[in-house]
Coordinates of N, CA, C and O in Angstrom, one line a residue:
X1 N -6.0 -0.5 -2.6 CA -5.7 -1.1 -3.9 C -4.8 -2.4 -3.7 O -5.2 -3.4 -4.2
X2 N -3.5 -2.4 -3.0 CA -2.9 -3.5 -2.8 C -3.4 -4.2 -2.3 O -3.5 -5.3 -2.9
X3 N -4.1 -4.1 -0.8 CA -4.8 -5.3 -0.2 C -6.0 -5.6 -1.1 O -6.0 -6.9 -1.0
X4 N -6.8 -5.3 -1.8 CA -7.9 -6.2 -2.6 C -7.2 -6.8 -3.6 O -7.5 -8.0 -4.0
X5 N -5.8 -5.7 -4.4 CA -5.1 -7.0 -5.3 C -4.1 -8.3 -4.7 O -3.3 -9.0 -5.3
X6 N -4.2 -8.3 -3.7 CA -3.2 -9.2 -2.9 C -3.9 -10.2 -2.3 O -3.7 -11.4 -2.6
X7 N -4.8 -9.8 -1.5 CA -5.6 -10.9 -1.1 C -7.0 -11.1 -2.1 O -7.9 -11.5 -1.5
X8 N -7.2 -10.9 -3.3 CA -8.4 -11.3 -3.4 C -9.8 -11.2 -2.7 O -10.7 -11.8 -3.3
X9 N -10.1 -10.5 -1.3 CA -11.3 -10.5 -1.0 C -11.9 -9.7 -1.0 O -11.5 -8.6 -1.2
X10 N -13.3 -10.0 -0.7 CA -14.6 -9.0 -0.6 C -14.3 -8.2 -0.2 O -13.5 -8.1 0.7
X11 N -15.0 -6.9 -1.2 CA -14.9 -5.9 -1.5 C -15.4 -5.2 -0.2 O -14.9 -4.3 0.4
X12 N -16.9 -5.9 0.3 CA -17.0 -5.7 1.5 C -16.2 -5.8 3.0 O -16.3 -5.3 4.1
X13 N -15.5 -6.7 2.7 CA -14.6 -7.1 4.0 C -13.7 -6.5 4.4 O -13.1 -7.0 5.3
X14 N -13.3 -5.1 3.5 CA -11.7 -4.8 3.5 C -11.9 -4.2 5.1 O -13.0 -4.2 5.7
X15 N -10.9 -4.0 5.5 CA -10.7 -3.5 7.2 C -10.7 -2.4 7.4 O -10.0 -1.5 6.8
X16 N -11.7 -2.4 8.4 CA -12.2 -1.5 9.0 C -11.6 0.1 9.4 O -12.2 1.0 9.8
X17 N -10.2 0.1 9.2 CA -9.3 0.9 9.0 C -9.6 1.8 8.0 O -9.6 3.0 8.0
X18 N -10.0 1.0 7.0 CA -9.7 1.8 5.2 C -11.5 2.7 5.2 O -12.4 2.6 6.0
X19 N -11.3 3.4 4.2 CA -12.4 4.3 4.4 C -14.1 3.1 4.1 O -14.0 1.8 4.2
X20 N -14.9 3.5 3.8 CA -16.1 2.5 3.6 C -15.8 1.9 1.7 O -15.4 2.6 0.7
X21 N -16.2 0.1 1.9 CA -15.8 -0.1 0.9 C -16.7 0.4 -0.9 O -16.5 0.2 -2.0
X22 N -17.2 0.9 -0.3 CA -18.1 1.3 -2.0 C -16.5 2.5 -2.5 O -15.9 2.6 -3.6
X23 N -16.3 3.3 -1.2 CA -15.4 4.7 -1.6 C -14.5 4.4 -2.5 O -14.2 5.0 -3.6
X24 N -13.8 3.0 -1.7 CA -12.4 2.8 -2.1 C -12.7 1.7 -3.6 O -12.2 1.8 -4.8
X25 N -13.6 0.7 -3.2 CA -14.1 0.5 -4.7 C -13.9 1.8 -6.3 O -13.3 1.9 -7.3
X26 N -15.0 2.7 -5.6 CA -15.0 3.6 -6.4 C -13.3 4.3 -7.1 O -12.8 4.6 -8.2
X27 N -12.8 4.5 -5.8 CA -11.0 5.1 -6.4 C -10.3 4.0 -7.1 O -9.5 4.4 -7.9
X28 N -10.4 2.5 -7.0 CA -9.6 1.4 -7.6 C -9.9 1.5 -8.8 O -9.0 1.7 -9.6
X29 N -11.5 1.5 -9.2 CA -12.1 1.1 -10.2 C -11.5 2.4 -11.6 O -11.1 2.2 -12.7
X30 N -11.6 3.7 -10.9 CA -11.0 4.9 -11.6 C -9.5 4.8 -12.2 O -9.1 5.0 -13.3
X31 N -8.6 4.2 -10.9 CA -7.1 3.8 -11.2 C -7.1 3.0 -12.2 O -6.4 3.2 -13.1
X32 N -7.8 2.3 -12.1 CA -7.1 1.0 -12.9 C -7.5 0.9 -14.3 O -7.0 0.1 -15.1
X33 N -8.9 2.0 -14.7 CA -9.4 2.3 -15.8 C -8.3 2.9 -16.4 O -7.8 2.6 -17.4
X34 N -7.7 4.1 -15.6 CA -6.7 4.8 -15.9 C -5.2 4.4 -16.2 O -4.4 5.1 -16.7
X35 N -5.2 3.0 -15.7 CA -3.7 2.2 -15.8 C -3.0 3.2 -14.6 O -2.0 3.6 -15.0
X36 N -3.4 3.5 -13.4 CA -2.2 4.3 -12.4 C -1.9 3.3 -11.9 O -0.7 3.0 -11.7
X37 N -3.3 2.4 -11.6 CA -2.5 0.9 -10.6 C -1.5 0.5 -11.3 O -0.4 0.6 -10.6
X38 N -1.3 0.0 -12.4 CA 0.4 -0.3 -13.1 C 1.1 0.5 -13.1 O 2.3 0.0 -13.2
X39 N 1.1 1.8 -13.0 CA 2.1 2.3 -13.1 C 2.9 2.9 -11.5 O 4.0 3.5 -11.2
X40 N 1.5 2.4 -10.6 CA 1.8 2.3 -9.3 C 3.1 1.0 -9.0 O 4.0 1.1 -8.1
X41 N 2.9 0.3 -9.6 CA 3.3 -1.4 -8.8 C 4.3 -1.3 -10.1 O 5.3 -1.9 -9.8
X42 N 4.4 -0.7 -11.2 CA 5.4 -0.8 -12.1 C 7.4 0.5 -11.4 O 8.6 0.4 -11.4
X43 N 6.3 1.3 -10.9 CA 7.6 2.3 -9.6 C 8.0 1.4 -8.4 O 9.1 1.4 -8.1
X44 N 7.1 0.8 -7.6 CA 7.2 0.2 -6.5 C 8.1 -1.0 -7.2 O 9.2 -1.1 -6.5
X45 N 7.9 -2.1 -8.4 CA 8.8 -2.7 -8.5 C 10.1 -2.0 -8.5 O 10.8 -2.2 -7.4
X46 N 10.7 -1.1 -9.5 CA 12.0 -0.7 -9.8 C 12.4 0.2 -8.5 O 13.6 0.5 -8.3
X47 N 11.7 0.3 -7.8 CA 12.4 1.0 -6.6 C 13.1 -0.7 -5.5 O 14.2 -0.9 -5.1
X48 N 12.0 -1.8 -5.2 CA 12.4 -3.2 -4.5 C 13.6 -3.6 -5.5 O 14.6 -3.8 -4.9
X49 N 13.5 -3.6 -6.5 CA 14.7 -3.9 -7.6 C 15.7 -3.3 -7.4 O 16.7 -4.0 -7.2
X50 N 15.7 -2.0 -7.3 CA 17.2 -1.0 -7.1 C 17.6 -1.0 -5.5 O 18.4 -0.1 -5.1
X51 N 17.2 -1.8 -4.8 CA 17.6 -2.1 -3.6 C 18.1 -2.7 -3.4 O 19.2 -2.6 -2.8
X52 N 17.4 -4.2 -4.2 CA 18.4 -5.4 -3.9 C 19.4 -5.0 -5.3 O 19.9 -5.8 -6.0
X53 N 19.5 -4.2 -5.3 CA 20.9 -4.1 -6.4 C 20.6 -5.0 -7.8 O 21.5 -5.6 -8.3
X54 N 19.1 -5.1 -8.3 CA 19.1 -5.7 -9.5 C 18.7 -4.9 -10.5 O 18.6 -5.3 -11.6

């Protein structure tokens, strides 16, 4: 989810690492219907936030 929202690319190109890209298509597309991706990157903010002490 972060690397296709971060870098913008093909869906097919993701690396070779990550599972095959239809799968992970498939799990983003569920998240983000669901709003988890926000509320993923909405925790991940306030946790970089309460580090740097803001």
């Amino acid at each position: 989810m972060f690397y296709q929202n971060r870098t913008g690319c093909q869906w097919r190109y993701l690396p070779h690492d990550l599972p095959e890209w239809s799968a992970v298509f498939y799990y983003f597309t569920l998240w983000r219907q669901d709003g988890l991706d926000r509320r993923i990157q909405e925790l991940l903010r306030c946790q970089v936030r309460e580090r740097a002490k803001r």
